[in-house]
Coordinates of C-alpha atoms in Angstrom, one line a residue:
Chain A
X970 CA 85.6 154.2 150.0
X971 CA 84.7 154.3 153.4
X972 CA 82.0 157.1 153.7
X973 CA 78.9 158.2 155.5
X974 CA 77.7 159.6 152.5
X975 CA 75.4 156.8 151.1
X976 CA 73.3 157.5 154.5
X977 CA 73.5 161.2 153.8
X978 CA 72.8 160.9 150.7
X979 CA 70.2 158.4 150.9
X980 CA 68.0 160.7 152.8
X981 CA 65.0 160.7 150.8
X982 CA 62.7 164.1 151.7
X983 CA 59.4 162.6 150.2
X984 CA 57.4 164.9 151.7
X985 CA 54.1 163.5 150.9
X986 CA 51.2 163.5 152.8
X987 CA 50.9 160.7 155.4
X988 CA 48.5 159.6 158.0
X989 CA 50.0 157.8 160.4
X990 CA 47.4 155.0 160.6
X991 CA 47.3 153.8 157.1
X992 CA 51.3 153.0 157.5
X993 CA 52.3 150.3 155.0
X994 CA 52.9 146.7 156.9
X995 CA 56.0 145.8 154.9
X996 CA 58.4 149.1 155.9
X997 CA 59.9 149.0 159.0
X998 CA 58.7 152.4 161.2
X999 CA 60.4 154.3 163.9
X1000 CA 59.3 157.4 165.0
X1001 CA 61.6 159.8 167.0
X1002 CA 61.3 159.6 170.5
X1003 CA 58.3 160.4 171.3
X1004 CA 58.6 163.1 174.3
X1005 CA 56.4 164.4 176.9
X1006 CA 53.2 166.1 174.8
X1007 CA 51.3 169.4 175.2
X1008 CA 49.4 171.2 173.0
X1009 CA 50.1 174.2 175.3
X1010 CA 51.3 176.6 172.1
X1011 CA 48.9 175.8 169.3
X1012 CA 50.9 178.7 167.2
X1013 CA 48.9 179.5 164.6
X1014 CA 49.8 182.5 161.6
X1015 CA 47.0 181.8 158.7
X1016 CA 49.4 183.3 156.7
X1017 CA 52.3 180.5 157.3
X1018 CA 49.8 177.5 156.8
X1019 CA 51.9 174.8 154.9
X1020 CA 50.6 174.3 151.6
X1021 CA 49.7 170.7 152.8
X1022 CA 46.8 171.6 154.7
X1023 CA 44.8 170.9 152.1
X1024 CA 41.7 169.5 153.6
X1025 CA 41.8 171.6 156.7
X1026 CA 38.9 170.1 159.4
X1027 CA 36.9 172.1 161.9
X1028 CA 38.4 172.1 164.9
X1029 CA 36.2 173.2 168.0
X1030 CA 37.5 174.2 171.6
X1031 CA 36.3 170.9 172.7
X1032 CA 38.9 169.2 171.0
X1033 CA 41.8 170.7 172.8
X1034 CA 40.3 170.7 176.3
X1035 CA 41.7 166.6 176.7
X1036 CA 45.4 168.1 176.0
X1037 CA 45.3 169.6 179.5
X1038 CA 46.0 166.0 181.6
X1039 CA 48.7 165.9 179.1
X1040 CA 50.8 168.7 180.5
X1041 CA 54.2 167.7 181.8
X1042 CA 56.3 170.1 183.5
X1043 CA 59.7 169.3 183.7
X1044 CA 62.4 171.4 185.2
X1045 CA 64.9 172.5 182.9
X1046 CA 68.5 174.1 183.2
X1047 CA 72.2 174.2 181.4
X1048 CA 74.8 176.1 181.2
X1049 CA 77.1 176.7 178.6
X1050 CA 80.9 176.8 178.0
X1051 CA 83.2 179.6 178.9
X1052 CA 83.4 181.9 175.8
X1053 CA 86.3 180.6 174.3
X1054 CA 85.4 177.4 174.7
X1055 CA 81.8 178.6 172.7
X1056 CA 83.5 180.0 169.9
X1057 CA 85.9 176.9 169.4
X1058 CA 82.8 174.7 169.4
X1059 CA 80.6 176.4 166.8
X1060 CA 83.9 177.2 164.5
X1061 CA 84.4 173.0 164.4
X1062 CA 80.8 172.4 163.7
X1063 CA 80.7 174.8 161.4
X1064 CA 83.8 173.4 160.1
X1065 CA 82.5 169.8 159.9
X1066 CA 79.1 170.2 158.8
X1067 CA 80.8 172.1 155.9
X1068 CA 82.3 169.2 154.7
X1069 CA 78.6 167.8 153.6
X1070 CA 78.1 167.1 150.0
X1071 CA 74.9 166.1 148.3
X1072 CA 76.5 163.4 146.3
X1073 CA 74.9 160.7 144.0
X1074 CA 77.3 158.1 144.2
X1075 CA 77.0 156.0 147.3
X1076 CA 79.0 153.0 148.8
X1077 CA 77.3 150.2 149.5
X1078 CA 78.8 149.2 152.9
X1079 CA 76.8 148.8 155.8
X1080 CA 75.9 151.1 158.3
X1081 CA 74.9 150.0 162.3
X1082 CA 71.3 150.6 162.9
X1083 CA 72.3 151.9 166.3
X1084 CA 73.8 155.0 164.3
X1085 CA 70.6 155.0 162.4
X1086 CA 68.2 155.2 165.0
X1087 CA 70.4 157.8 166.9
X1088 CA 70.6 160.0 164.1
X1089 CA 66.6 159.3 163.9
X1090 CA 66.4 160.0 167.5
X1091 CA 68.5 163.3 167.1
X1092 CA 65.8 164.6 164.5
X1093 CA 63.3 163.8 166.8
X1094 CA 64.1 166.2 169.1
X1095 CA 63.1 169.3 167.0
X1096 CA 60.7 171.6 167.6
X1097 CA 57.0 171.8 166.3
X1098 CA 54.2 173.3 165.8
X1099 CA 52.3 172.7 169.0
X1100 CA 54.5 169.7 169.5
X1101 CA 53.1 167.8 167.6
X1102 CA 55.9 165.7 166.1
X1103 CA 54.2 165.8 162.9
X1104 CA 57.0 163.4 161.4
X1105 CA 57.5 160.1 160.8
X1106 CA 60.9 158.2 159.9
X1107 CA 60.9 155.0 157.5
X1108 CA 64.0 153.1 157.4
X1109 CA 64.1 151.0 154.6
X1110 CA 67.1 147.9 154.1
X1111 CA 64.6 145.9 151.9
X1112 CA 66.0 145.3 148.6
X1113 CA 63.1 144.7 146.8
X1114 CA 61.4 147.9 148.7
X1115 CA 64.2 149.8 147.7
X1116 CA 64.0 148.9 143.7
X1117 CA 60.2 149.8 144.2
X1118 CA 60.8 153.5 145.8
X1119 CA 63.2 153.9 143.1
X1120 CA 61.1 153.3 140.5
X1121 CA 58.1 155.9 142.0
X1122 CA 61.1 158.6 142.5
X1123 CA 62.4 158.0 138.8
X1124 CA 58.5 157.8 136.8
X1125 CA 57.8 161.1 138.8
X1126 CA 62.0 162.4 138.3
X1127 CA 61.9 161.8 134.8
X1128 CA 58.5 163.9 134.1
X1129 CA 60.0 167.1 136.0
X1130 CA 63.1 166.6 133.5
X1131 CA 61.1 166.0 130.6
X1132 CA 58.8 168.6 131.3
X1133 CA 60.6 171.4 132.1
X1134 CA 64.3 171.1 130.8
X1135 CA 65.0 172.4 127.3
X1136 CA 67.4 170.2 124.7
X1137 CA 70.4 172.3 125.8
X1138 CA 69.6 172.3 129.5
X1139 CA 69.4 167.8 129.5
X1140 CA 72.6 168.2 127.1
X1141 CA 74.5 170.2 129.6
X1142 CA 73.5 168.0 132.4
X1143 CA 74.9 165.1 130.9
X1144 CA 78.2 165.4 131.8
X1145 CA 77.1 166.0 135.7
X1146 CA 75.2 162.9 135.6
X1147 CA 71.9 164.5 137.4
X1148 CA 69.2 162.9 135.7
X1149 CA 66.4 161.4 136.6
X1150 CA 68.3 157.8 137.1
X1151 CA 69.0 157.6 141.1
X1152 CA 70.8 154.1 141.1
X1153 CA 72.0 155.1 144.6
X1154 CA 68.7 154.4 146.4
X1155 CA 69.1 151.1 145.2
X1156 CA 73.1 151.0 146.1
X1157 CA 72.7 152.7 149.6
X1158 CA 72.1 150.1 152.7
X1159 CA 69.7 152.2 154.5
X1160 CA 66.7 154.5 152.6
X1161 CA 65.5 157.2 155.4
X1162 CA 62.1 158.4 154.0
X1163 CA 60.9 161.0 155.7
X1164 CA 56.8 162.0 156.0
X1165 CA 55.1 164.4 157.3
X1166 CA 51.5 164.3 159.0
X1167 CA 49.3 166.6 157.7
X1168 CA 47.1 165.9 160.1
X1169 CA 46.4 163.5 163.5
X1170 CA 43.7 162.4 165.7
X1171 CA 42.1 163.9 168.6
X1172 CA 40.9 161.4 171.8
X1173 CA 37.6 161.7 170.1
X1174 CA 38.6 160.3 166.8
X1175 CA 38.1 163.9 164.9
X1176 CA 41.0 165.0 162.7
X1177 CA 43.0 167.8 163.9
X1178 CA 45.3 170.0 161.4
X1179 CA 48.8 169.8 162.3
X1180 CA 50.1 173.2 161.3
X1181 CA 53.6 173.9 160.4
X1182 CA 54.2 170.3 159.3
X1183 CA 56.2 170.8 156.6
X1184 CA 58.2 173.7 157.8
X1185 CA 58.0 171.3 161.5
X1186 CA 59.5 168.2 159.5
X1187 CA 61.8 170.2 157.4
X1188 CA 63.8 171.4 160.7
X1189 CA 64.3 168.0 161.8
X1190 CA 65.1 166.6 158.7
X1191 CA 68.2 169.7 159.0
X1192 CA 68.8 168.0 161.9
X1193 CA 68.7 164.4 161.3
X1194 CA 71.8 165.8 158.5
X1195 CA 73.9 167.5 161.1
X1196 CA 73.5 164.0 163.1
X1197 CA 75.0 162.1 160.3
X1198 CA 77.4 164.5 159.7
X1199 CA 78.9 164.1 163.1
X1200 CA 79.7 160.4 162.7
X1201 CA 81.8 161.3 159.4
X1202 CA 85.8 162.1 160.2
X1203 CA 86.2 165.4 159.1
X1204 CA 90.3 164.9 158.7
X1205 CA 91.1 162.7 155.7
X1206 CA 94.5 160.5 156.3
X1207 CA 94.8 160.5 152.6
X1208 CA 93.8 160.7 149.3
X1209 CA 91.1 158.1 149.0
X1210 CA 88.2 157.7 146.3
X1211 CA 87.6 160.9 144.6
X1212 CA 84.3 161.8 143.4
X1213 CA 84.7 165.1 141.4
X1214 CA 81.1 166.7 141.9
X1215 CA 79.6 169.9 141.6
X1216 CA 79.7 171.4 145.3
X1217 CA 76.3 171.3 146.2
Chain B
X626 CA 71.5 181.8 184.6
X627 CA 74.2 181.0 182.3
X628 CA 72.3 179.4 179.5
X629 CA 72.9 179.6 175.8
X630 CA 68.9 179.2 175.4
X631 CA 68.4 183.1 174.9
X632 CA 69.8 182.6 171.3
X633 CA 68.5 179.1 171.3
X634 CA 64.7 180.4 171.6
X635 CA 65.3 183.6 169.7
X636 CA 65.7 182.2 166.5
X637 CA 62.3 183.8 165.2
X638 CA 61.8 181.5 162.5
X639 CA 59.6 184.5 160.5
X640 CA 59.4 182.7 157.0
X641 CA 57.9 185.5 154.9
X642 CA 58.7 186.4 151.8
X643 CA 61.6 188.5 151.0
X644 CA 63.0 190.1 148.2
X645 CA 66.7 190.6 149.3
X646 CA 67.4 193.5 146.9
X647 CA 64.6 195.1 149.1
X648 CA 66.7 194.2 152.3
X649 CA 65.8 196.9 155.0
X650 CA 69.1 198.6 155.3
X651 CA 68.7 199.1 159.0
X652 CA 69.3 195.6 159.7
X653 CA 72.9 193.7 159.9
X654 CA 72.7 191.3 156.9
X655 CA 74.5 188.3 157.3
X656 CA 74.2 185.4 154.8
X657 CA 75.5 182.3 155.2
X658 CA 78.6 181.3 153.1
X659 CA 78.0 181.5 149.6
X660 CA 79.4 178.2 148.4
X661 CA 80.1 177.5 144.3
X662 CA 77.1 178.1 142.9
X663 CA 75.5 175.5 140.1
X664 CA 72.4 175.6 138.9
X665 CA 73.0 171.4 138.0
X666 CA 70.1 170.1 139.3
X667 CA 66.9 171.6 139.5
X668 CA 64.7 169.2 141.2
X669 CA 61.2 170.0 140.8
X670 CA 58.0 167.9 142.0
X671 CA 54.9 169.8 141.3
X672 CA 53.7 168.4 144.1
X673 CA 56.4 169.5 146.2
X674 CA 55.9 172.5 145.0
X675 CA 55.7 175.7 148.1
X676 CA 52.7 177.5 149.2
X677 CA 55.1 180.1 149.0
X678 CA 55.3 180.1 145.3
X679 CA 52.4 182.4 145.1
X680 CA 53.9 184.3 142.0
X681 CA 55.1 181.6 140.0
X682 CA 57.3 183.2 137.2
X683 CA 57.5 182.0 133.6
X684 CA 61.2 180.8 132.6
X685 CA 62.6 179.5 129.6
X686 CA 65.7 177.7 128.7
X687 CA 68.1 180.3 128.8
X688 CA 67.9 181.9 131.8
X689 CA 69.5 178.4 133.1
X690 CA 71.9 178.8 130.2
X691 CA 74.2 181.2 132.3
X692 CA 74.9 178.8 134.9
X693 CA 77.3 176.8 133.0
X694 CA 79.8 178.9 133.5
X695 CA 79.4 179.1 136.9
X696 CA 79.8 174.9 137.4
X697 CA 82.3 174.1 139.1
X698 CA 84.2 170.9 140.5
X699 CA 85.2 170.4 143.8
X700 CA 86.7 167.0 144.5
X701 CA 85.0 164.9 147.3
X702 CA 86.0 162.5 149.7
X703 CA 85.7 162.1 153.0
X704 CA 85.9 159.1 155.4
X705 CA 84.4 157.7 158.6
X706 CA 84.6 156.8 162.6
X707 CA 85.3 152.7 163.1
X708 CA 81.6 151.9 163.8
X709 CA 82.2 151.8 167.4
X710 CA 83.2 155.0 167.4
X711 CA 79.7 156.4 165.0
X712 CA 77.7 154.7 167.7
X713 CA 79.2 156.8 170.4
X714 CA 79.2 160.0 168.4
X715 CA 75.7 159.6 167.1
X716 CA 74.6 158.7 170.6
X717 CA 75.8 161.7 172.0
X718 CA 74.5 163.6 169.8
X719 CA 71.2 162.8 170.3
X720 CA 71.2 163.1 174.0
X721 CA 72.8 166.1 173.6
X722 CA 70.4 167.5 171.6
X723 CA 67.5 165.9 173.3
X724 CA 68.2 168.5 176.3
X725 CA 67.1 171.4 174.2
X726 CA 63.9 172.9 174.8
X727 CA 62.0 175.6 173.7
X728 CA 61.7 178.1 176.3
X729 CA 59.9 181.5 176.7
X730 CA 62.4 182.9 180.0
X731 CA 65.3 184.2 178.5
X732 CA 69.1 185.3 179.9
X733 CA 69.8 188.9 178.9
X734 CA 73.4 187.9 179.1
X735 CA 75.7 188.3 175.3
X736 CA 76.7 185.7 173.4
X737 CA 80.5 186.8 171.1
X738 CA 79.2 187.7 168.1
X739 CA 81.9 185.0 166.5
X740 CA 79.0 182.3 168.1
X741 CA 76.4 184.1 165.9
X742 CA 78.6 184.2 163.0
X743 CA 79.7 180.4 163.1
X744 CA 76.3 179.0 163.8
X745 CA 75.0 180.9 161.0
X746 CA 77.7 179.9 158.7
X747 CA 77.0 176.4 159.7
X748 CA 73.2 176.9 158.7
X749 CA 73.9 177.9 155.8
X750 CA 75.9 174.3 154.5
X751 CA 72.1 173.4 154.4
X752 CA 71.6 171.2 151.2
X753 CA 68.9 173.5 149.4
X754 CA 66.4 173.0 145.8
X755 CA 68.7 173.4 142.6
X756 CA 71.5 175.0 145.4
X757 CA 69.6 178.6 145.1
X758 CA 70.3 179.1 148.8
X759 CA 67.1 180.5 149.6
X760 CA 67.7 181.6 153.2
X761 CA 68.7 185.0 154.7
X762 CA 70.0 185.7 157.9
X763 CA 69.2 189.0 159.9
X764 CA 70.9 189.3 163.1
X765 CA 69.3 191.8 165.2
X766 CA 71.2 193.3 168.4
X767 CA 69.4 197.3 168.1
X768 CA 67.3 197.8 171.4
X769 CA 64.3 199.9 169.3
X770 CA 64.6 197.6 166.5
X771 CA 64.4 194.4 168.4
X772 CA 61.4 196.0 170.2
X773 CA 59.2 196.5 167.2
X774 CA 60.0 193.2 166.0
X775 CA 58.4 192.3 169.2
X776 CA 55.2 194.7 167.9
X777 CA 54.5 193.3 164.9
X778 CA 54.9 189.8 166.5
X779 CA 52.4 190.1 169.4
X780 CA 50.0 191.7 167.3
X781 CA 49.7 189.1 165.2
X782 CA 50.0 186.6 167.9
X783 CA 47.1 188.4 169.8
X784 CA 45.2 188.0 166.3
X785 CA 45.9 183.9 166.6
X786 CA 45.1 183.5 169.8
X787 CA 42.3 185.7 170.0
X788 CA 40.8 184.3 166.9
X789 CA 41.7 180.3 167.4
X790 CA 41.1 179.9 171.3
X791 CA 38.2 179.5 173.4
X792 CA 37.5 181.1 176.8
X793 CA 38.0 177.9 178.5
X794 CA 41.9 177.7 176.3
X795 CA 42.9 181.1 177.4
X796 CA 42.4 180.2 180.9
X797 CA 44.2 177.0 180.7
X798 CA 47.3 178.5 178.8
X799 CA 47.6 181.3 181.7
X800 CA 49.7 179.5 184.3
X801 CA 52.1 178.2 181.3
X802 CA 52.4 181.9 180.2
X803 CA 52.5 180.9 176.4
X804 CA 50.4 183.8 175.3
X805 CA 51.2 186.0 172.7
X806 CA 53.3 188.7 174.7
X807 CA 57.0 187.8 174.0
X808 CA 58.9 190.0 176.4
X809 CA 61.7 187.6 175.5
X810 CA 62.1 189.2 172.4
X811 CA 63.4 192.5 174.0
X812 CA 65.1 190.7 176.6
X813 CA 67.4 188.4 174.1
X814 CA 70.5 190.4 173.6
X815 CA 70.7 188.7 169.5
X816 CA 67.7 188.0 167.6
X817 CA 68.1 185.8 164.4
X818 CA 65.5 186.7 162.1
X819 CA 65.4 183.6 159.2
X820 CA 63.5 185.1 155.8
X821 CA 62.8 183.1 152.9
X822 CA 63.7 184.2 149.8
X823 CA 60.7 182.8 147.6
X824 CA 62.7 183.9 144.1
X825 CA 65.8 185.0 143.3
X826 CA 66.8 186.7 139.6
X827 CA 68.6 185.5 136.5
X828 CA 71.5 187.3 134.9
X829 CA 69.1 188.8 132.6
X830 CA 67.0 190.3 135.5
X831 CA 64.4 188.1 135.1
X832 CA 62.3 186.5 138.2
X833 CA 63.7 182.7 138.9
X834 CA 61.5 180.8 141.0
X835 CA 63.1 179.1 144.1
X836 CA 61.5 175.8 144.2
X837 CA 61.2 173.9 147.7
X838 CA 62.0 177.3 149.2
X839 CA 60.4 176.5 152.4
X840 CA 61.5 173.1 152.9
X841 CA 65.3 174.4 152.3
X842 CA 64.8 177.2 154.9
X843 CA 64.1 175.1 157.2
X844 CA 66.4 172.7 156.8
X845 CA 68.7 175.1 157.7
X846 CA 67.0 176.5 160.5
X847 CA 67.3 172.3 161.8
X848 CA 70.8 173.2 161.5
X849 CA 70.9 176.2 163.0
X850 CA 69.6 175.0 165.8
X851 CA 71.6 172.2 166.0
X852 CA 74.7 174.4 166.1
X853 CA 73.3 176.5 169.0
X854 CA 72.5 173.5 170.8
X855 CA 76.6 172.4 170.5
X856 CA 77.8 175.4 172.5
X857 CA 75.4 174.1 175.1
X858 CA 77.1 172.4 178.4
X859 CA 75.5 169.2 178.4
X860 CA 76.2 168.0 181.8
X861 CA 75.4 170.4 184.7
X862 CA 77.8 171.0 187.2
X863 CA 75.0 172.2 190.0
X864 CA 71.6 172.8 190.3
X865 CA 71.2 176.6 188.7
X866 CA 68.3 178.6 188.0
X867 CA 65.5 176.1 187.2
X868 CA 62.6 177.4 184.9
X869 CA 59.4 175.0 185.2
X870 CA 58.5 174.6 181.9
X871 CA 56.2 172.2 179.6
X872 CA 58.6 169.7 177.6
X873 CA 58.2 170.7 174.5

């Protein structure tokens, strides 16, 4: 009844190519705190190029010399807690965060936007690829925006079902209710779509590969999760609604 | 001096490929907790699909047949904080988790292995494609193994930055030290080492493809660091050891 889930839930990982520029007018776009830039670890490994860098672009040295302004040094230091206290920390995360379920039925009651654009915030503090926050968060309330993303996710759904599901394998599903119908993203308040950039900008206009994006936008997608997991109350008072679903 | 960031910084996100059954025996294997297992939705976008699905594998029908038995119903439920109380949680949080940094000086000091364990188990409540768990763990403490970890690494590292940088890039990336020598890697007393597992196999001993295998890794390894971040004191009682470092 009262649940986080529908936010959890709601998270919708289209990864899909996106440059930034071309960002559609009607959504509503927040981007995670940007922080302090430096290309100072370009971290390149050919061999873990996403799969998204499909149109990679000449880059020359040129290109990377304007990063060098950009260079922020800020002192850093923190301690951690005693042992004991280390150990009880990461056994109630681990505790809490266990308690996650990738559900399909979501409550429609509201969430603040402050916990939204914390949670947003929290993801954009992961790491990157050369730090270059190759992500971009796209919170959607619209109703009528909503119904349309549905619709996209559902044509393209029901062709991955269709396609490669045998008679017995949509049978058996049936009874789990994981088809390609996901009335939920129009039930759930909030839709957080999440892109990645495949690529930016230099100062000079040229394109400039961002590598790692998907692996870069995957970890803070993990923890944008963990950030909505924390505002759920692990400790049920009681039985309350009772979705029986597969544990997932 | 008494930072949690060793661990922090020395999850080596190496996402190669990896056959488990061809797990290196001289390694601790730790895998994070196998939850029930169901097969209920595979979710596939070709689109989606990984760069690391090189070998794609031919399936039919009934190797999915097998996983019927293996559904199984957990009930859900789970509530929430007053919205007051989300706000506060979500904003710490994010500032919590917005002192994290990625760092290159690491303490030599040990973490209790319990840490590892629970931050591990906690990665692995990641929501993954179809729930095929794709991720394994390899926590490293050996002195000789951890150092040709550290080989392999900086030789391929040299490659990149040999290969990728000009002269005048080299130069600049000297006083921030982020070349490819690692020394933290040897000076970290716990290396996690996060592999991908690109397929898995069937009952029948067939290949399975793991769909989104990257994207799920990952995810976890958002968690992951996440968790780490939580044993971190957040509020400093003194100055202590400050490293000058790029925000990153």
């Amino acid at each position: 009844m009262f649940s986080l889930t529908p936010v959890l839930v709601a998270v919708v990982c289209i990864l899909i190519a996106w440059i930034f520029k071309n960002a559609d007018g009607n959504m509503e776009r927040r981007k995670g705190e940007t922080r302090a830039r430096t290309k100072a670890q370009p971290w390149v490994d050919e061999d873990l190029k996403d799969s998204s860098d499909l149109h990679p672009v000449e880059e020359d040295a040129d290109d990377w010399q304007d990063s060098e302004e950009s260079v922020e040094h800020i002192p850093f230091s923190h301690t951690r807690y005693p042992e004991k206290e280390m150990v009880k920390r990461s056994q109630e995360f681990y505790e809490l965060l266990n308690k996650r379920r990738s559900v399909r039925f979501i409550s429609n009651e509201q969430v603040p936007m402050e916990v939204i654009d914390n949670v947003i915030k929290a993801a954009g503090t992961a790491p990157s690829g050369a730090h270059t926050e190759p992500w971009t968060f796209v919170v959607v309330k619209d109703l009528d925006v909503k119904h349309k993303i549905r619709e996209i996710i559902e044509e393209e759904e029901e062709i991955n079902y269709l396609k490669r599901m045998g008679r017995q394998w949509v049978t058996d599903l049936k009874k789990l209710r994981t088809n390609w119908i996901k009335e939920y993203l129009d039930t759930a308040p909030v839709l957080i779509l999440i892109f990645k950039q495949v690529h930016g900008f230099a100062a000079n206009g040229k394109r400039k590969v961002h590598y790692y994006n998907e692996i870069s936008v995957s970890i803070s997608c993990g923890i944008l999760l963990a950030a909505l997991q924390v505002c759920v109350l692990p400790t049920l008072p009681r039985r309350q609604t009772q979705y029986s679903m597969a544990k997932q």
